[in-house]
Amino acid sequence: MAMLVWLALSVINSSMVHTFLRHSLFYENPRYIMFICMVINDALQLTLITALYVVSYIFRKIPASVCCPLIMTAVFTTRSTPLILAGMAVERFISICFPLHYSQMCTVPRTFTLICIILILSATPPITDLLITIVKEPLSFFHTTLFCDHSFLFRDPSIYYKNCVFDGTYLSFVALTLLYTYCKIMLTAQAASAGLASVKRARNTVLLHGVQLLLCMLAFVVPSLQAALIALFPQRSLDIRYIFFLLVYIIPRFLSPVIYGFRDEQFRKFWLRYLSCRSHRTIGVRTAQLTVDLQGK
């Protein structure tokens, strides 16, 4: 089931990336640049989490040196999501509340600068986790085998407290950003006499970002709850991990295609055109192959 869900989302995400790359109007627009970063981040995160989940079923324990880059990349993508959400909410806020200054404030170079800042902030926790582990643990630790989980790999208590402070600070910042942008867009919607549909659409988009943030925050709460449940029901450890895997990592990944893939009229038009052409091409190839087979017979 996990592999089927990963395959379905991978097909959806790859079709979105292909649609984005085929049309210059998308990669010249900050809104779609941020969106495609979210899609790529979600695809990478889901692939890594699914791989770790499957590995936990098949091998149970793997070398720490193999587990380390997988866990670090998974942590990096997990922490990137809320920051990208904040950036997308700010872009919507500027487009609605400062439409005359949008072209000066939201430019492609500034968007890439913001993405670089997000990448640096997201990479800081896993890199510091690794540095602390290298200092506190003997080098032989990386040659041992363990269950590939963050708590087993980065087990020094200082790492836990450091991440609690970091997560609390930056998740609060993201939550306040979403709340502020939503309230400002709401006030603009009440005062607007024209273009009300676009304002309502932007308000609903930021509201969906808030829902995404709440689901993303589960990834930071679940480890403690999951550990407690596994301690109470050790014989059901894999079932408990599977349930939290679906709730925390699968369901939020379906929201990104819904928010922009289906709700955005411009992207939906090109995306559906690509999907229809792809399906027609596949049917044509299969028909031609069937015709050749029949002629051969």
GROMACS .gro file of N, CA and C in nm, residues 106-256:
model
  453
  106CYS      N    1   0.810   4.120  -0.579
  106CYS     CA    2   0.820   3.976  -0.605
  106CYS      C    3   0.883   3.955  -0.743
  107THR      N    4   1.014   3.944  -0.745
  107THR     CA    5   1.087   3.919  -0.868
  107THR      C    6   1.147   3.779  -0.864
  108VAL      N    7   1.186   3.729  -0.979
  108VAL     CA    8   1.245   3.595  -0.986
  108VAL      C    9   1.377   3.588  -0.908
  109PRO      N   10   1.469   3.686  -0.922
  109PRO     CA   11   1.593   3.680  -0.841
  109PRO      C   12   1.566   3.679  -0.691
  110ARG      N   13   1.472   3.761  -0.646
  110ARG     CA   14   1.439   3.763  -0.502
  110ARG      C   15   1.377   3.630  -0.460
  111THR      N   16   1.300   3.569  -0.548
  111THR     CA   17   1.241   3.439  -0.516
  111THR      C   18   1.349   3.333  -0.497
  112PHE      N   19   1.449   3.333  -0.585
  112PHE     CA   20   1.559   3.237  -0.571
  112PHE      C   21   1.643   3.266  -0.446
  113THR      N   22   1.656   3.394  -0.412
  113THR     CA   23   1.728   3.429  -0.288
  113THR      C   24   1.653   3.375  -0.167
  114LEU      N   25   1.521   3.390  -0.168
  114LEU     CA   26   1.439   3.337  -0.058
  114LEU      C   27   1.451   3.185  -0.050
  115ILE      N   28   1.452   3.119  -0.164
  115ILE     CA   29   1.466   2.973  -0.166
  115ILE      C   30   1.600   2.931  -0.107
  116CYS      N   31   1.706   3.004  -0.141
  116CYS     CA   32   1.839   2.974  -0.085
  116CYS      C   33   1.840   2.990   0.067
  117ILE      N   34   1.775   3.095   0.117
  117ILE     CA   35   1.766   3.115   0.262
  117ILE      C   36   1.691   3.000   0.327
  118ILE      N   37   1.581   2.956   0.264
  118ILE     CA   38   1.504   2.844   0.316
  118ILE      C   39   1.589   2.717   0.321
  119LEU      N   40   1.667   2.694   0.216
  119LEU     CA   41   1.752   2.575   0.212
  119LEU      C   42   1.857   2.579   0.322
  120ILE      N   43   1.916   2.696   0.347
  120ILE     CA   44   2.019   2.708   0.451
  120ILE      C   45   1.957   2.684   0.589
  121LEU      N   46   1.842   2.746   0.615
  121LEU     CA   47   1.775   2.728   0.744
  121LEU      C   48   1.733   2.583   0.765
  122SER      N   49   1.686   2.519   0.660
  122SER     CA   50   1.641   2.380   0.671
  122SER      C   51   1.758   2.283   0.690
  123ALA      N   52   1.874   2.317   0.632
  123ALA     CA   53   1.990   2.228   0.643
  123ALA      C   54   2.062   2.243   0.776
  124THR      N   55   2.038   2.352   0.849
  124THR     CA   56   2.109   2.377   0.974
  124THR      C   57   2.085   2.268   1.079
  125PRO      N   58   1.960   2.228   1.109
  125PRO     CA   59   1.938   2.125   1.212
  125PRO      C   60   2.006   1.992   1.183
  126PRO      N   61   1.988   1.931   1.064
  126PRO     CA   62   2.054   1.801   1.043
  126PRO      C   63   2.206   1.810   1.043
  127ILE      N   64   2.262   1.920   0.994
  127ILE     CA   65   2.409   1.934   0.994
  127ILE      C   66   2.460   1.945   1.137
  128THR      N   67   2.393   2.024   1.220
  128THR     CA   68   2.435   2.035   1.360
  128THR      C   69   2.415   1.903   1.435
  129ASP      N   70   2.309   1.828   1.399
  129ASP     CA   71   2.290   1.695   1.458
  129ASP      C   72   2.411   1.606   1.428
  130LEU      N   73   2.456   1.610   1.305
  130LEU     CA   74   2.571   1.527   1.265
  130LEU      C   75   2.698   1.572   1.336
  131LEU      N   76   2.720   1.703   1.346
  131LEU     CA   77   2.841   1.754   1.411
  131LEU      C   78   2.844   1.716   1.558
  132ILE      N   79   2.732   1.728   1.626
  132ILE     CA   80   2.726   1.690   1.768
  132ILE      C   81   2.751   1.541   1.784
  133THR      N   82   2.695   1.459   1.694
  133THR     CA   83   2.715   1.315   1.701
  133THR      C   84   2.861   1.278   1.678
  134ILE      N   85   2.926   1.345   1.583
  134ILE     CA   86   3.067   1.318   1.556
  134ILE      C   87   3.153   1.351   1.677
  135VAL      N   88   3.117   1.459   1.748
  135VAL     CA   89   3.194   1.498   1.866
  135VAL      C   90   3.168   1.405   1.984
  136LYS      N   91   3.040   1.367   2.003
  136LYS     CA   92   3.004   1.290   2.122
  136LYS      C   93   3.020   1.139   2.107
  137GLU      N   94   3.007   1.088   1.984
  137GLU     CA   95   3.013   0.943   1.963
  137GLU      C   96   3.149   0.902   1.905
  138PRO      N   97   3.196   0.781   1.935
  138PRO     CA   98   3.318   0.731   1.870
  138PRO      C   99   3.292   0.703   1.723
  139LEU      N  100   3.397   0.708   1.643
  139LEU     CA  101   3.382   0.684   1.499
  139LEU      C  102   3.331   0.544   1.469
  140SER      N  103   3.357   0.451   1.561
  140SER     CA  104   3.309   0.314   1.541
  140SER      C  105   3.156   0.307   1.541
  141PHE      N  106   3.091   0.408   1.597
  141PHE     CA  107   2.945   0.410   1.602
  141PHE      C  108   2.886   0.404   1.461
  142PHE      N  109   2.951   0.469   1.364
  142PHE     CA  110   2.898   0.474   1.229
  142PHE      C  111   2.916   0.341   1.154
  143HIS      N  112   2.985   0.245   1.216
  143HIS     CA  113   3.000   0.113   1.155
  143HIS      C  114   2.905   0.012   1.218
  144THR      N  115   2.831   0.055   1.319
  144THR     CA  116   2.735  -0.035   1.383
  144THR      C  117   2.606  -0.037   1.303
  145THR      N  118   2.522  -0.138   1.329
  145THR     CA  119   2.391  -0.147   1.266
  145THR      C  120   2.284  -0.105   1.366
  146LEU      N  121   2.181  -0.038   1.315
  146LEU     CA  122   2.074   0.009   1.402
  146LEU      C  123   1.945   0.023   1.323
  147PHE      N  124   1.834   0.036   1.397
  147PHE     CA  125   1.706   0.066   1.333
  147PHE      C  126   1.711   0.211   1.287
  148CYS      N  127   1.686   0.233   1.157
  148CYS     CA  128   1.710   0.365   1.098
  148CYS      C  129   1.600   0.462   1.139
  149ASP      N  130   1.624   0.529   1.251
  149ASP     CA  131   1.532   0.629   1.304
  149ASP      C  132   1.615   0.742   1.363
  150HIS      N  133   1.559   0.863   1.359
  150HIS     CA  134   1.635   0.980   1.406
  150HIS      C  135   1.680   0.965   1.551
  151SER      N  136   1.591   0.914   1.636
  151SER     CA  137   1.623   0.903   1.778
  151SER      C  138   1.732   0.801   1.806
  152PHE      N  139   1.744   0.698   1.720
  152PHE     CA  140   1.848   0.598   1.739
  152PHE      C  141   1.982   0.643   1.680
  153LEU      N  142   1.974   0.723   1.574
  153LEU     CA  143   2.097   0.768   1.509
  153LEU      C  144   2.159   0.887   1.583
  154PHE      N  145   2.078   0.987   1.611
  154PHE     CA  146   2.125   1.106   1.683
  154PHE      C  147   2.068   1.100   1.825
  155ARG      N  148   2.138   1.027   1.911
  155ARG     CA  149   2.082   0.991   2.040
  155ARG      C  150   2.130   1.076   2.156
  156ASP      N  151   2.221   1.170   2.132
  156ASP     CA  152   2.268   1.255   2.241
  156ASP      C  153   2.154   1.345   2.290
  157PRO      N  154   2.133   1.359   2.423
  157PRO     CA  155   2.022   1.442   2.474
  157PRO      C  156   2.026   1.587   2.428
  158SER      N  157   2.146   1.642   2.409
  158SER     CA  158   2.156   1.782   2.367
  158SER      C  159   2.093   1.805   2.230
  159ILE      N  160   2.094   1.702   2.144
  159ILE     CA  161   2.033   1.714   2.012
  159ILE      C  162   1.882   1.731   2.025
  160TYR      N  163   1.823   1.656   2.115
  160TYR     CA  164   1.678   1.665   2.137
  160TYR      C  165   1.638   1.805   2.182
  161TYR      N  166   1.709   1.858   2.282
  161TYR     CA  167   1.674   1.991   2.334
  161TYR      C  168   1.702   2.099   2.230
  162LYS      N  169   1.809   2.084   2.154
  162LYS     CA  170   1.840   2.182   2.049
  162LYS      C  171   1.729   2.186   1.944
  163ASN      N  172   1.683   2.069   1.904
  163ASN     CA  173   1.578   2.064   1.803
  163ASN      C  174   1.445   2.115   1.856
  164CYS      N  175   1.418   2.093   1.984
  164CYS     CA  176   1.296   2.147   2.044
  164CYS      C  177   1.295   2.300   2.037
  165VAL      N  178   1.408   2.361   2.070
  165VAL     CA  179   1.418   2.508   2.065
  165VAL      C  180   1.405   2.557   1.921
  166PHE      N  181   1.475   2.491   1.830
  166PHE     CA  182   1.471   2.533   1.690
  166PHE      C  183   1.330   2.517   1.632
  167ASP      N  184   1.269   2.401   1.654
  167ASP     CA  185   1.137   2.376   1.598
  167ASP      C  186   1.033   2.472   1.657
  168GLY      N  187   1.040   2.494   1.787
  168GLY     CA  188   0.945   2.586   1.849
  168GLY      C  189   0.958   2.727   1.794
  169THR      N  190   1.082   2.772   1.772
  169THR     CA  191   1.105   2.908   1.723
  169THR      C  192   1.056   2.924   1.581
  170TYR      N  193   1.099   2.834   1.492
  170TYR     CA  194   1.067   2.859   1.352
  170TYR      C  195   0.925   2.819   1.316
  171LEU      N  196   0.865   2.722   1.386
  171LEU     CA  197   0.725   2.691   1.363
  171LEU      C  198   0.635   2.804   1.413
  172SER      N  199   0.673   2.868   1.523
  172SER     CA  200   0.598   2.984   1.571
  172SER      C  201   0.605   3.098   1.470
  173PHE      N  202   0.724   3.118   1.413
  173PHE     CA  203   0.741   3.221   1.310
  173PHE      C  204   0.653   3.193   1.189
  174VAL      N  205   0.650   3.068   1.144
  174VAL     CA  206   0.568   3.032   1.028
  174VAL      C  207   0.420   3.049   1.060
  175ALA      N  208   0.377   3.004   1.178
  175ALA     CA  209   0.236   3.016   1.217
  175ALA      C  210   0.194   3.161   1.224
  176LEU      N  211   0.277   3.248   1.283
  176LEU     CA  212   0.244   3.390   1.291
  176LEU      C  213   0.240   3.454   1.152
  177THR      N  214   0.329   3.410   1.065
  177THR     CA  215   0.329   3.462   0.927
  177THR      C  216   0.200   3.427   0.856
  178LEU      N  217   0.158   3.302   0.867
  178LEU     CA  218   0.033   3.259   0.804
  178LEU      C  219  -0.088   3.331   0.864
  179LEU      N  220  -0.088   3.346   0.996
  179LEU     CA  221  -0.200   3.414   1.062
  179LEU      C  222  -0.207   3.560   1.020
  180TYR      N  223  -0.092   3.628   1.014
  180TYR     CA  224  -0.089   3.769   0.976
  180TYR      C  225  -0.135   3.788   0.831
  181THR      N  226  -0.081   3.706   0.740
  181THR     CA  227  -0.118   3.720   0.600
  181THR      C  228  -0.267   3.689   0.579
  182TYR      N  229  -0.318   3.588   0.650
  182TYR     CA  230  -0.460   3.555   0.636
  182TYR      C  231  -0.549   3.669   0.684
  183CYS      N  232  -0.514   3.728   0.800
  183CYS     CA  233  -0.595   3.839   0.853
  183CYS      C  234  -0.591   3.960   0.760
  184LYS      N  235  -0.473   3.992   0.706
  184LYS     CA  236  -0.462   4.106   0.615
  184LYS      C  237  -0.542   4.083   0.487
  185ILE      N  238  -0.537   3.961   0.435
  185ILE     CA  239  -0.615   3.930   0.315
  185ILE      C  240  -0.764   3.935   0.345
  186MET      N  241  -0.804   3.891   0.464
  186MET     CA  242  -0.944   3.899   0.504
  186MET      C  243  -0.991   4.044   0.507
  187LEU      N  244  -0.909   4.133   0.566
  187LEU     CA  245  -0.945   4.275   0.571
  187LEU      C  246  -0.954   4.334   0.431
  188THR      N  247  -0.863   4.293   0.344
  188THR     CA  248  -0.867   4.341   0.206
  188THR      C  249  -0.991   4.290   0.135
  189ALA      N  250  -1.031   4.166   0.164
  189ALA     CA  251  -1.151   4.109   0.102
  189ALA      C  252  -1.276   4.186   0.144
  190GLN      N  253  -1.282   4.229   0.269
  190GLN     CA  254  -1.397   4.305   0.316
  190GLN      C  255  -1.404   4.444   0.254
  191ALA      N  256  -1.287   4.503   0.227
  191ALA     CA  257  -1.284   4.638   0.172
  191ALA      C  258  -1.288   4.641   0.020
  192ALA      N  259  -1.266   4.525  -0.044
  192ALA     CA  260  -1.258   4.523  -0.191
  192ALA      C  261  -1.396   4.536  -0.251
  193SER      N  262  -1.403   4.616  -0.357
  193SER     CA  263  -1.528   4.629  -0.432
  193SER      C  264  -1.518   4.565  -0.569
  194ALA      N  265  -1.393   4.538  -0.613
  194ALA     CA  266  -1.370   4.473  -0.743
  194ALA      C  267  -1.267   4.363  -0.725
  195GLY      N  268  -1.274   4.266  -0.812
  195GLY     CA  269  -1.178   4.156  -0.805
  195GLY      C  270  -1.194   4.072  -0.680
  196LEU      N  271  -1.319   4.063  -0.628
  196LEU     CA  272  -1.342   3.993  -0.502
  196LEU      C  273  -1.313   3.844  -0.514
  197ALA      N  274  -1.336   3.789  -0.631
  197ALA     CA  275  -1.313   3.645  -0.650
  197ALA      C  276  -1.167   3.610  -0.629
  198SER      N  277  -1.075   3.690  -0.682
  198SER     CA  278  -0.932   3.662  -0.667
  198SER      C  279  -0.890   3.677  -0.521
  199VAL      N  280  -0.949   3.774  -0.451
  199VAL     CA  281  -0.916   3.793  -0.309
  199VAL      C  282  -0.964   3.673  -0.228
  200LYS      N  283  -1.084   3.626  -0.256
  200LYS     CA  284  -1.135   3.509  -0.185
  200LYS      C  285  -1.050   3.387  -0.214
  201ARG      N  286  -1.006   3.373  -0.338
  201ARG     CA  287  -0.923   3.260  -0.375
  201ARG      C  288  -0.789   3.265  -0.300
  202ALA      N  289  -0.731   3.385  -0.290
  202ALA     CA  290  -0.605   3.399  -0.216
  202ALA      C  291  -0.625   3.369  -0.068
  203ARG      N  292  -0.738   3.416  -0.013
  203ARG     CA  293  -0.768   3.389   0.129
  203ARG      C  294  -0.780   3.240   0.154
  204ASN      N  295  -0.852   3.170   0.065
  204ASN     CA  296  -0.867   3.025   0.081
  204ASN      C  297  -0.735   2.952   0.064
  205THR      N  298  -0.649   3.004  -0.024
  205THR     CA  299  -0.517   2.943  -0.043
  205THR      C  300  -0.435   2.950   0.085
  206VAL      N  301  -0.432   3.069   0.147
  206VAL     CA  302  -0.357   3.085   0.272
  206VAL      C  303  -0.418   2.997   0.382
  207LEU      N  304  -0.551   2.985   0.382
  207LEU     CA  305  -0.616   2.899   0.481
  207LEU      C  306  -0.575   2.753   0.461
  208LEU      N  307  -0.566   2.709   0.335
  208LEU     CA  308  -0.519   2.573   0.308
  208LEU      C  309  -0.373   2.556   0.349
  209HIS      N  310  -0.293   2.661   0.332
  209HIS     CA  311  -0.154   2.656   0.380
  209HIS      C  312  -0.152   2.635   0.532
  210GLY      N  313  -0.247   2.698   0.602
  210GLY     CA  314  -0.255   2.679   0.746
  210GLY      C  315  -0.287   2.534   0.782
  211VAL      N  316  -0.376   2.473   0.705
  211VAL     CA  317  -0.407   2.332   0.727
  211VAL      C  318  -0.284   2.246   0.701
  212GLN      N  319  -0.211   2.279   0.593
  212GLN     CA  320  -0.087   2.207   0.564
  212GLN      C  321   0.012   2.220   0.679
  213LEU      N  322   0.021   2.341   0.735
  213LEU     CA  323   0.115   2.363   0.845
  213LEU      C  324   0.079   2.278   0.966
  214LEU      N  325  -0.052   2.271   0.997
  214LEU     CA  326  -0.094   2.188   1.111
  214LEU      C  327  -0.058   2.042   1.088
  215LEU      N  328  -0.076   1.994   0.965
  215LEU     CA  329  -0.039   1.857   0.934
  215LEU      C  330   0.111   1.837   0.939
  216CYS      N  331   0.186   1.940   0.894
  216CYS     CA  332   0.333   1.930   0.900
  216CYS      C  333   0.382   1.928   1.044
  217MET      N  334   0.313   2.003   1.131
  217MET     CA  335   0.355   2.007   1.271
  217MET      C  336   0.339   1.872   1.338
  218LEU      N  337   0.253   1.785   1.282
  218LEU     CA  338   0.240   1.651   1.339
  218LEU      C  339   0.372   1.575   1.332
  219ALA      N  340   0.452   1.607   1.229
  219ALA     CA  341   0.581   1.538   1.214
  219ALA      C  342   0.675   1.567   1.331
  220PHE      N  343   0.652   1.679   1.401
  220PHE     CA  344   0.738   1.714   1.514
  220PHE      C  345   0.679   1.666   1.647
  221VAL      N  346   0.549   1.633   1.647
  221VAL     CA  347   0.484   1.586   1.769
  221VAL      C  348   0.479   1.434   1.774
  222VAL      N  349   0.465   1.374   1.656
  222VAL     CA  350   0.443   1.230   1.648
  222VAL      C  351   0.555   1.145   1.707
  223PRO      N  352   0.686   1.178   1.688
  223PRO     CA  353   0.789   1.088   1.741
  223PRO      C  354   0.773   1.054   1.889
  224SER      N  355   0.738   1.153   1.972
  224SER     CA  356   0.720   1.125   2.115
  224SER      C  357   0.598   1.037   2.138
  225LEU      N  358   0.488   1.070   2.070
  225LEU     CA  359   0.366   0.990   2.085
  225LEU      C  360   0.386   0.849   2.032
  226GLN      N  361   0.455   0.838   1.919
  226GLN     CA  362   0.481   0.707   1.860
  226GLN      C  363   0.569   0.622   1.952
  227ALA      N  364   0.671   0.683   2.012
  227ALA     CA  365   0.759   0.609   2.103
  227ALA      C  366   0.682   0.559   2.225
  228ALA      N  367   0.590   0.643   2.276
  228ALA     CA  368   0.511   0.603   2.392
  228ALA      C  369   0.419   0.485   2.359
  229LEU      N  370   0.355   0.491   2.240
  229LEU     CA  371   0.265   0.382   2.200
  229LEU      C  372   0.342   0.253   2.174
  230ILE      N  373   0.460   0.264   2.113
  230ILE     CA  374   0.541   0.144   2.088
  230ILE      C  375   0.588   0.082   2.219
  231ALA      N  376   0.618   0.167   2.319
  231ALA     CA  377   0.657   0.115   2.450
  231ALA      C  378   0.541   0.040   2.516
  232LEU      N  379   0.416   0.087   2.493
  232LEU     CA  380   0.300   0.020   2.551
  232LEU      C  381   0.263  -0.105   2.473
  233PHE      N  382   0.277  -0.100   2.341
  233PHE     CA  383   0.238  -0.213   2.255
  233PHE      C  384   0.355  -0.251   2.164
  234PRO      N  385   0.461  -0.309   2.218
  234PRO     CA  386   0.580  -0.341   2.137
  234PRO      C  387   0.552  -0.440   2.025
  235GLN      N  388   0.453  -0.527   2.045
  235GLN     CA  389   0.423  -0.626   1.941
  235GLN      C  390   0.355  -0.562   1.821
  236ARG      N  391   0.305  -0.439   1.836
  236ARG     CA  392   0.238  -0.367   1.728
  236ARG      C  393   0.322  -0.251   1.675
  237SER      N  394   0.451  -0.259   1.692
  237SER     CA  395   0.536  -0.144   1.659
  237SER      C  396   0.528  -0.107   1.510
  238LEU      N  397   0.532  -0.207   1.422
  238LEU     CA  398   0.526  -0.179   1.279
  238LEU      C  399   0.390  -0.125   1.238
  239ASP      N  400   0.283  -0.174   1.300
  239ASP     CA  401   0.149  -0.123   1.269
  239ASP      C  402   0.136   0.023   1.312
  240ILE      N  403   0.190   0.054   1.430
  240ILE     CA  404   0.184   0.192   1.480
  240ILE      C  405   0.262   0.285   1.389
  241ARG      N  406   0.379   0.241   1.345
  241ARG     CA  407   0.459   0.322   1.252
  241ARG      C  408   0.386   0.342   1.119
  242TYR      N  409   0.316   0.240   1.074
  242TYR     CA  410   0.244   0.249   0.947
  242TYR      C  411   0.131   0.351   0.955
  243ILE      N  412   0.056   0.349   1.067
  243ILE     CA  413  -0.056   0.442   1.084
  243ILE      C  414  -0.004   0.587   1.086
  244PHE      N  415   0.102   0.611   1.162
  244PHE     CA  416   0.157   0.747   1.168
  244PHE      C  417   0.221   0.786   1.035
  245PHE      N  418   0.274   0.689   0.963
  245PHE     CA  419   0.329   0.715   0.830
  245PHE      C  420   0.221   0.769   0.737
  246LEU      N  421   0.103   0.709   0.740
  246LEU     CA  422  -0.007   0.755   0.655
  246LEU      C  423  -0.056   0.893   0.698
  247LEU      N  424  -0.074   0.913   0.829
  247LEU     CA  425  -0.131   1.038   0.878
  247LEU      C  426  -0.038   1.157   0.861
  248VAL      N  427   0.090   1.135   0.882
  248VAL     CA  428   0.185   1.247   0.887
  248VAL      C  429   0.249   1.275   0.752
  249TYR      N  430   0.279   1.170   0.675
  249TYR     CA  431   0.358   1.190   0.555
  249TYR      C  432   0.281   1.171   0.424
  250ILE      N  433   0.174   1.093   0.428
  250ILE     CA  434   0.101   1.067   0.304
  250ILE      C  435  -0.008   1.171   0.280
  251ILE      N  436  -0.098   1.190   0.378
  251ILE     CA  437  -0.211   1.280   0.359
  251ILE      C  438  -0.168   1.423   0.325
  252PRO      N  439  -0.070   1.483   0.396
  252PRO     CA  440  -0.029   1.620   0.359
  252PRO      C  441   0.026   1.632   0.219
  253ARG      N  442   0.084   1.523   0.165
  253ARG     CA  443   0.142   1.529   0.031
  253ARG      C  444   0.034   1.541  -0.077
  254PHE      N  445  -0.091   1.504  -0.045
  254PHE     CA  446  -0.199   1.517  -0.142
  254PHE      C  447  -0.250   1.661  -0.151
  255LEU      N  448  -0.219   1.745  -0.053
  255LEU     CA  449  -0.273   1.881  -0.052
  255LEU      C  450  -0.207   1.973  -0.153
  256SER      N  451  -0.077   1.955  -0.177
  256SER     CA  452  -0.008   2.043  -0.271
  256SER      C  453  -0.067   2.038  -0.411
   0.00000   0.00000   0.00000
